[in-house]
Amino acid sequence: MILVPYRGSAIARIIGSNAQALQRFATTVKMWVFEENVNGRNLTDIINTDHENVKYLPGYRLPDNVVAVPQLQDAAEGADLLVFVVPHQFIRKLCDEMVGCVSSSCLLSPQGIDEGPEGLKLISDIIREKMAIDVSVLMGANIANEVAAEKFCETTIGSKIMENGLLFKELLQTPNFRITVVDDADTVELCGALKNIVAVGAGFCDGLRCGDNTKAAVIRLGLMEMIAFAKLFSKDGVVSSATFLESCGVADLITTCYGGRNRRVAEAFAKTGKTIEVLEQELLNGQKLQGPATSAEVYHILKQKGLVDKFPLFVAVYQICFEGKPVQEMISCLQSHPEHL
């Protein structure tokens, strides 16, 4: 049995189909659903009766073996595999509720990082510590609606135990969802978090109508800062440059800077002057942005280490989002950005 939270419905479609087709996995896939009322019906009832997540993935049928469960502990009890697709701000609380429920390993698709007493704290490390299970990480250029529509895409699984990474590859791979497994799990995870900061910067430039040349500069300079950050905060001091050429790196960065919700909300922020919180409510149908929150976490870590001056793009995004700096500071940041970090 596999547990998938409901906002991972695109992944749940793949897992449900593969679990039915393959002999290696139990066929029932439990999907934890935070109960909501949609047009007078419980969301769990809609999913289990109509086999569609009408709020978060409308228009795409879920396999019959994907079962919506409203209580997290009931959904997680006895699970051998956990596929975790939730905003990183809620990880600690959810892990506390699931301790002892999941016995094998977890595949995480995190979109942020955390601050620990010594600085950087990866979301995967929080899960390992709280739940005592192995954690692999999935990141890539795979926007949910396109995955659900079975348009070809690639993704990357980073795993410290390759056997587990390959197990999740078997569970998830399809002809149109191609997976590469690498052992540089920490870098894969950092790519997934940091790219959202860069996407916010790209959205600011879109809101200012700067053009594609400017956005290309944001992507390039943002990638430079992602690589520099990973090298500075790597636990063992080793970061493979090749990881940034996987889907989790440059491909996910490009996709997010052109098609992601962080870019879209940041563009609206620049055009309207409304707050991030208001725009989340207006544009995201209950979902949360990860880019601004991650920029704050990164800024605090950099400040703690005395490295604020080394990451001008990351810092500019934070200051625009949280310190009232004008959006035009994004352009000033690009103009003064050092050629090398």
PDB file of N, CA and C in Angstrom, residues 97-170:
ATOM      1  N   GLU A  97       2.477  13.299  13.211  1.00  0.00           N
ATOM      2  CA  GLU A  97       1.237  12.524  13.211  1.00  0.00           C
ATOM      3  C   GLU A  97       1.423  11.125  12.638  1.00  0.00           C
ATOM      4  N   MET A  98       2.457  10.936  11.815  1.00  0.00           N
ATOM      5  CA  MET A  98       2.626   9.653  11.129  1.00  0.00           C
ATOM      6  C   MET A  98       3.721   8.769  11.709  1.00  0.00           C
ATOM      7  N   VAL A  99       4.365   9.194  12.774  1.00  0.00           N
ATOM      8  CA  VAL A  99       5.451   8.402  13.352  1.00  0.00           C
ATOM      9  C   VAL A  99       4.977   6.978  13.631  1.00  0.00           C
ATOM     10  N   GLY A 100       5.716   6.009  13.125  1.00  0.00           N
ATOM     11  CA  GLY A 100       5.385   4.608  13.358  1.00  0.00           C
ATOM     12  C   GLY A 100       4.417   4.010  12.361  1.00  0.00           C
ATOM     13  N   CYS A 101       3.828   4.841  11.486  1.00  0.00           N
ATOM     14  CA  CYS A 101       2.842   4.324  10.543  1.00  0.00           C
ATOM     15  C   CYS A 101       3.475   3.755   9.280  1.00  0.00           C
ATOM     16  N   VAL A 102       4.546   4.381   8.813  1.00  0.00           N
ATOM     17  CA  VAL A 102       5.166   3.989   7.552  1.00  0.00           C
ATOM     18  C   VAL A 102       6.446   3.218   7.850  1.00  0.00           C
ATOM     19  N   SER A 103       6.576   2.022   7.291  1.00  0.00           N
ATOM     20  CA  SER A 103       7.633   1.124   7.730  1.00  0.00           C
ATOM     21  C   SER A 103       8.831   1.058   6.800  1.00  0.00           C
ATOM     22  N   SER A 104       8.723   1.545   5.587  1.00  0.00           N
ATOM     23  CA  SER A 104       9.800   1.296   4.635  1.00  0.00           C
ATOM     24  C   SER A 104      10.515   2.568   4.229  1.00  0.00           C
ATOM     25  N   SER A 105      10.055   3.236   3.185  1.00  0.00           N
ATOM     26  CA  SER A 105      10.775   4.401   2.681  1.00  0.00           C
ATOM     27  C   SER A 105       9.813   5.417   2.100  1.00  0.00           C
ATOM     28  N   CYS A 106      10.363   6.590   1.848  1.00  0.00           N
ATOM     29  CA  CYS A 106       9.563   7.733   1.449  1.00  0.00           C
ATOM     30  C   CYS A 106      10.155   8.354   0.198  1.00  0.00           C
ATOM     31  N   LEU A 107       9.300   8.802  -0.701  1.00  0.00           N
ATOM     32  CA  LEU A 107       9.707   9.620  -1.836  1.00  0.00           C
ATOM     33  C   LEU A 107       9.138  11.008  -1.612  1.00  0.00           C
ATOM     34  N   LEU A 108       9.999  11.986  -1.572  1.00  0.00           N
ATOM     35  CA  LEU A 108       9.615  13.346  -1.211  1.00  0.00           C
ATOM     36  C   LEU A 108       9.762  14.253  -2.418  1.00  0.00           C
ATOM     37  N   SER A 109       8.765  15.127  -2.620  1.00  0.00           N
ATOM     38  CA  SER A 109       8.890  16.166  -3.636  1.00  0.00           C
ATOM     39  C   SER A 109       8.817  17.510  -2.931  1.00  0.00           C
ATOM     40  N   PRO A 110       9.890  17.887  -2.209  1.00  0.00           N
ATOM     41  CA  PRO A 110       9.838  19.102  -1.397  1.00  0.00           C
ATOM     42  C   PRO A 110      10.053  20.340  -2.242  1.00  0.00           C
ATOM     43  N   GLN A 111       9.587  21.481  -1.763  1.00  0.00           N
ATOM     44  CA  GLN A 111       9.762  22.728  -2.489  1.00  0.00           C
ATOM     45  C   GLN A 111      10.384  23.790  -1.597  1.00  0.00           C
ATOM     46  N   GLY A 112      11.136  23.386  -0.601  1.00  0.00           N
ATOM     47  CA  GLY A 112      11.735  24.379   0.274  1.00  0.00           C
ATOM     48  C   GLY A 112      12.818  23.767   1.137  1.00  0.00           C
ATOM     49  N   ILE A 113      13.354  24.596   2.023  1.00  0.00           N
ATOM     50  CA  ILE A 113      14.326  24.150   3.005  1.00  0.00           C
ATOM     51  C   ILE A 113      13.913  24.688   4.354  1.00  0.00           C
ATOM     52  N   ASP A 114      14.650  24.317   5.372  1.00  0.00           N
ATOM     53  CA  ASP A 114      14.329  24.761   6.719  1.00  0.00           C
ATOM     54  C   ASP A 114      15.594  25.314   7.363  1.00  0.00           C
ATOM     55  N   GLU A 115      15.411  26.050   8.427  1.00  0.00           N
ATOM     56  CA  GLU A 115      16.541  26.585   9.180  1.00  0.00           C
ATOM     57  C   GLU A 115      16.774  25.732  10.415  1.00  0.00           C
ATOM     58  N   GLY A 116      17.980  25.219  10.553  1.00  0.00           N
ATOM     59  CA  GLY A 116      18.359  24.485  11.741  1.00  0.00           C
ATOM     60  C   GLY A 116      19.305  25.318  12.583  1.00  0.00           C
ATOM     61  N   PRO A 117      19.694  24.824  13.750  1.00  0.00           N
ATOM     62  CA  PRO A 117      20.595  25.574  14.630  1.00  0.00           C
ATOM     63  C   PRO A 117      21.948  25.858  14.000  1.00  0.00           C
ATOM     64  N   GLU A 118      22.356  25.044  13.041  1.00  0.00           N
ATOM     65  CA  GLU A 118      23.634  25.258  12.364  1.00  0.00           C
ATOM     66  C   GLU A 118      23.461  25.824  10.961  1.00  0.00           C
ATOM     67  N   GLY A 119      22.254  26.302  10.660  1.00  0.00           N
ATOM     68  CA  GLY A 119      22.004  26.872   9.345  1.00  0.00           C
ATOM     69  C   GLY A 119      21.040  26.037   8.543  1.00  0.00           C
ATOM     70  N   LEU A 120      21.508  25.522   7.403  1.00  0.00           N
ATOM     71  CA  LEU A 120      20.652  24.801   6.476  1.00  0.00           C
ATOM     72  C   LEU A 120      20.147  23.488   7.059  1.00  0.00           C
ATOM     73  N   LYS A 121      18.857  23.237   6.865  1.00  0.00           N
ATOM     74  CA  LYS A 121      18.243  21.971   7.256  1.00  0.00           C
ATOM     75  C   LYS A 121      17.381  21.510   6.087  1.00  0.00           C
ATOM     76  N   LEU A 122      17.709  20.363   5.522  1.00  0.00           N
ATOM     77  CA  LEU A 122      16.929  19.833   4.415  1.00  0.00           C
ATOM     78  C   LEU A 122      15.645  19.198   4.934  1.00  0.00           C
ATOM     79  N   ILE A 123      14.593  19.311   4.125  1.00  0.00           N
ATOM     80  CA  ILE A 123      13.305  18.718   4.510  1.00  0.00           C
ATOM     81  C   ILE A 123      13.433  17.202   4.633  1.00  0.00           C
ATOM     82  N   SER A 124      14.229  16.587   3.770  1.00  0.00           N
ATOM     83  CA  SER A 124      14.413  15.134   3.848  1.00  0.00           C
ATOM     84  C   SER A 124      15.040  14.728   5.180  1.00  0.00           C
ATOM     85  N   ASP A 125      15.942  15.565   5.710  1.00  0.00           N
ATOM     86  CA  ASP A 125      16.563  15.256   6.995  1.00  0.00           C
ATOM     87  C   ASP A 125      15.554  15.314   8.132  1.00  0.00           C
ATOM     88  N   ILE A 126      14.617  16.237   8.046  1.00  0.00           N
ATOM     89  CA  ILE A 126      13.552  16.312   9.065  1.00  0.00           C
ATOM     90  C   ILE A 126      12.750  15.023   9.074  1.00  0.00           C
ATOM     91  N   ILE A 127      12.403  14.525   7.896  1.00  0.00           N
ATOM     92  CA  ILE A 127      11.624  13.280   7.811  1.00  0.00           C
ATOM     93  C   ILE A 127      12.432  12.103   8.323  1.00  0.00           C
ATOM     94  N   ARG A 128      13.705  12.021   7.930  1.00  0.00           N
ATOM     95  CA  ARG A 128      14.556  10.921   8.409  1.00  0.00           C
ATOM     96  C   ARG A 128      14.625  10.914   9.933  1.00  0.00           C
ATOM     97  N   GLU A 129      14.809  12.082  10.520  1.00  0.00           N
ATOM     98  CA  GLU A 129      14.954  12.164  11.975  1.00  0.00           C
ATOM     99  C   GLU A 129      13.650  11.839  12.694  1.00  0.00           C
ATOM    100  N   LYS A 130      12.547  12.333  12.180  1.00  0.00           N
ATOM    101  CA  LYS A 130      11.274  12.164  12.873  1.00  0.00           C
ATOM    102  C   LYS A 130      10.656  10.783  12.661  1.00  0.00           C
ATOM    103  N   MET A 131      10.848  10.204  11.462  1.00  0.00           N
ATOM    104  CA  MET A 131      10.148   8.973  11.136  1.00  0.00           C
ATOM    105  C   MET A 131      11.068   7.764  11.015  1.00  0.00           C
ATOM    106  N   ALA A 132      12.382   7.978  11.067  1.00  0.00           N
ATOM    107  CA  ALA A 132      13.353   6.888  11.011  1.00  0.00           C
ATOM    108  C   ALA A 132      13.164   6.010   9.773  1.00  0.00           C
ATOM    109  N   ILE A 133      12.970   6.654   8.625  1.00  0.00           N
ATOM    110  CA  ILE A 133      12.862   5.931   7.363  1.00  0.00           C
ATOM    111  C   ILE A 133      13.793   6.585   6.341  1.00  0.00           C
ATOM    112  N   ASP A 134      14.128   5.824   5.292  1.00  0.00           N
ATOM    113  CA  ASP A 134      14.948   6.381   4.230  1.00  0.00           C
ATOM    114  C   ASP A 134      14.097   7.296   3.355  1.00  0.00           C
ATOM    115  N   VAL A 135      14.709   8.353   2.843  1.00  0.00           N
ATOM    116  CA  VAL A 135      13.990   9.327   2.026  1.00  0.00           C
ATOM    117  C   VAL A 135      14.725   9.539   0.706  1.00  0.00           C
ATOM    118  N   SER A 136      14.033   9.298  -0.387  1.00  0.00           N
ATOM    119  CA  SER A 136      14.514   9.694  -1.705  1.00  0.00           C
ATOM    120  C   SER A 136      13.795  10.984  -2.096  1.00  0.00           C
ATOM    121  N   VAL A 137      14.335  11.680  -3.092  1.00  0.00           N
ATOM    122  CA  VAL A 137      13.802  12.992  -3.461  1.00  0.00           C
ATOM    123  C   VAL A 137      13.528  13.029  -4.961  1.00  0.00           C
ATOM    124  N   LEU A 138      12.335  13.502  -5.328  1.00  0.00           N
ATOM    125  CA  LEU A 138      11.949  13.616  -6.733  1.00  0.00           C
ATOM    126  C   LEU A 138      11.825  15.082  -7.102  1.00  0.00           C
ATOM    127  N   MET A 139      12.529  15.487  -8.162  1.00  0.00           N
ATOM    128  CA  MET A 139      12.477  16.859  -8.650  1.00  0.00           C
ATOM    129  C   MET A 139      12.636  16.849 -10.165  1.00  0.00           C
ATOM    130  N   GLY A 140      11.936  17.727 -10.838  1.00  0.00           N
ATOM    131  CA  GLY A 140      12.119  17.799 -12.277  1.00  0.00           C
ATOM    132  C   GLY A 140      11.150  18.744 -12.935  1.00  0.00           C
ATOM    133  N   ALA A 141      11.315  18.899 -14.234  1.00  0.00           N
ATOM    134  CA  ALA A 141      10.437  19.758 -15.027  1.00  0.00           C
ATOM    135  C   ALA A 141       9.167  18.987 -15.333  1.00  0.00           C
ATOM    136  N   ASN A 142       8.275  18.940 -14.337  1.00  0.00           N
ATOM    137  CA  ASN A 142       7.030  18.192 -14.523  1.00  0.00           C
ATOM    138  C   ASN A 142       5.872  18.900 -13.849  1.00  0.00           C
ATOM    139  N   ILE A 143       5.316  19.895 -14.530  1.00  0.00           N
ATOM    140  CA  ILE A 143       4.142  20.615 -14.056  1.00  0.00           C
ATOM    141  C   ILE A 143       2.954  19.664 -14.051  1.00  0.00           C
ATOM    142  N   ALA A 144       2.167  19.715 -12.966  1.00  0.00           N
ATOM    143  CA  ALA A 144       1.162  18.675 -12.697  1.00  0.00           C
ATOM    144  C   ALA A 144       0.169  18.471 -13.839  1.00  0.00           C
ATOM    145  N   ASN A 145      -0.373  19.540 -14.401  1.00  0.00           N
ATOM    146  CA  ASN A 145      -1.383  19.388 -15.443  1.00  0.00           C
ATOM    147  C   ASN A 145      -0.817  18.703 -16.680  1.00  0.00           C
ATOM    148  N   GLU A 146       0.449  18.975 -16.991  1.00  0.00           N
ATOM    149  CA  GLU A 146       1.062  18.341 -18.155  1.00  0.00           C
ATOM    150  C   GLU A 146       1.373  16.876 -17.885  1.00  0.00           C
ATOM    151  N   VAL A 147       1.771  16.569 -16.638  1.00  0.00           N
ATOM    152  CA  VAL A 147       1.975  15.161 -16.263  1.00  0.00           C
ATOM    153  C   VAL A 147       0.660  14.406 -16.380  1.00  0.00           C
ATOM    154  N   ALA A 148      -0.414  15.014 -15.853  1.00  0.00           N
ATOM    155  CA  ALA A 148      -1.727  14.368 -15.898  1.00  0.00           C
ATOM    156  C   ALA A 148      -2.198  14.164 -17.334  1.00  0.00           C
ATOM    157  N   ALA A 149      -1.850  15.105 -18.214  1.00  0.00           N
ATOM    158  CA  ALA A 149      -2.244  14.996 -19.625  1.00  0.00           C
ATOM    159  C   ALA A 149      -1.343  14.050 -20.404  1.00  0.00           C
ATOM    160  N   GLU A 150      -0.374  13.452 -19.708  1.00  0.00           N
ATOM    161  CA  GLU A 150       0.553  12.474 -20.282  1.00  0.00           C
ATOM    162  C   GLU A 150       1.397  13.063 -21.402  1.00  0.00           C
ATOM    163  N   LYS A 151       1.735  14.345 -21.260  1.00  0.00           N
ATOM    164  CA  LYS A 151       2.705  14.949 -22.160  1.00  0.00           C
ATOM    165  C   LYS A 151       4.098  14.547 -21.677  1.00  0.00           C
ATOM    166  N   PHE A 152       4.986  14.268 -22.619  1.00  0.00           N
ATOM    167  CA  PHE A 152       6.297  13.743 -22.240  1.00  0.00           C
ATOM    168  C   PHE A 152       7.055  14.721 -21.343  1.00  0.00           C
ATOM    169  N   CYS A 153       7.657  14.184 -20.302  1.00  0.00           N
ATOM    170  CA  CYS A 153       8.523  14.980 -19.431  1.00  0.00           C
ATOM    171  C   CYS A 153       9.545  14.053 -18.775  1.00  0.00           C
ATOM    172  N   GLU A 154      10.534  14.692 -18.171  1.00  0.00           N
ATOM    173  CA  GLU A 154      11.572  13.966 -17.440  1.00  0.00           C
ATOM    174  C   GLU A 154      11.546  14.399 -15.983  1.00  0.00           C
ATOM    175  N   THR A 155      12.083  13.561 -15.135  1.00  0.00           N
ATOM    176  CA  THR A 155      12.246  13.933 -13.736  1.00  0.00           C
ATOM    177  C   THR A 155      13.478  13.214 -13.185  1.00  0.00           C
ATOM    178  N   THR A 156      13.908  13.648 -12.014  1.00  0.00           N
ATOM    179  CA  THR A 156      15.099  13.096 -11.376  1.00  0.00           C
ATOM    180  C   THR A 156      14.750  12.605  -9.984  1.00  0.00           C
ATOM    181  N   ILE A 157      15.214  11.413  -9.641  1.00  0.00           N
ATOM    182  CA  ILE A 157      15.127  10.921  -8.271  1.00  0.00           C
ATOM    183  C   ILE A 157      16.533  10.890  -7.695  1.00  0.00           C
ATOM    184  N   GLY A 158      16.724  11.577  -6.586  1.00  0.00           N
ATOM    185  CA  GLY A 158      17.980  11.522  -5.856  1.00  0.00           C
ATOM    186  C   GLY A 158      17.816  10.621  -4.652  1.00  0.00           C
ATOM    187  N   SER A 159      18.716   9.673  -4.486  1.00  0.00           N
ATOM    188  CA  SER A 159      18.564   8.698  -3.412  1.00  0.00           C
ATOM    189  C   SER A 159      19.919   8.340  -2.812  1.00  0.00           C
ATOM    190  N   LYS A 160      19.986   8.349  -1.498  1.00  0.00           N
ATOM    191  CA  LYS A 160      21.213   7.927  -0.811  1.00  0.00           C
ATOM    192  C   LYS A 160      21.343   6.412  -0.820  1.00  0.00           C
ATOM    193  N   ILE A 161      20.209   5.705  -0.923  1.00  0.00           N
ATOM    194  CA  ILE A 161      20.193   4.247  -1.071  1.00  0.00           C
ATOM    195  C   ILE A 161      19.634   3.950  -2.455  1.00  0.00           C
ATOM    196  N   MET A 162      20.501   3.618  -3.397  1.00  0.00           N
ATOM    197  CA  MET A 162      20.092   3.505  -4.788  1.00  0.00           C
ATOM    198  C   MET A 162      18.990   2.482  -5.003  1.00  0.00           C
ATOM    199  N   GLU A 163      19.000   1.451  -4.198  1.00  0.00           N
ATOM    200  CA  GLU A 163      17.956   0.420  -4.320  1.00  0.00           C
ATOM    201  C   GLU A 163      16.572   1.025  -4.148  1.00  0.00           C
ATOM    202  N   ASN A 164      16.442   1.944  -3.196  1.00  0.00           N
ATOM    203  CA  ASN A 164      15.144   2.580  -2.974  1.00  0.00           C
ATOM    204  C   ASN A 164      14.794   3.542  -4.102  1.00  0.00           C
ATOM    205  N   GLY A 165      15.798   4.255  -4.601  1.00  0.00           N
ATOM    206  CA  GLY A 165      15.544   5.131  -5.735  1.00  0.00           C
ATOM    207  C   GLY A 165      15.067   4.363  -6.951  1.00  0.00           C
ATOM    208  N   LEU A 166      15.659   3.211  -7.195  1.00  0.00           N
ATOM    209  CA  LEU A 166      15.256   2.391  -8.333  1.00  0.00           C
ATOM    210  C   LEU A 166      13.868   1.787  -8.120  1.00  0.00           C
ATOM    211  N   LEU A 167      13.521   1.502  -6.864  1.00  0.00           N
ATOM    212  CA  LEU A 167      12.173   1.001  -6.562  1.00  0.00           C
ATOM    213  C   LEU A 167      11.127   2.056  -6.912  1.00  0.00           C
ATOM    214  N   PHE A 168      11.381   3.303  -6.534  1.00  0.00           N
ATOM    215  CA  PHE A 168      10.434   4.366  -6.852  1.00  0.00           C
ATOM    216  C   PHE A 168      10.401   4.645  -8.354  1.00  0.00           C
ATOM    217  N   LYS A 169      11.525   4.462  -9.023  1.00  0.00           N
ATOM    218  CA  LYS A 169      11.532   4.601 -10.481  1.00  0.00           C
ATOM    219  C   LYS A 169      10.597   3.576 -11.104  1.00  0.00           C
ATOM    220  N   GLU A 170      10.670   2.335 -10.629  1.00  0.00           N
ATOM    221  CA  GLU A 170       9.793   1.291 -11.155  1.00  0.00           C
ATOM    222  C   GLU A 170       8.326   1.629 -10.907  1.00  0.00           C
TER     223      GLU A 170
END
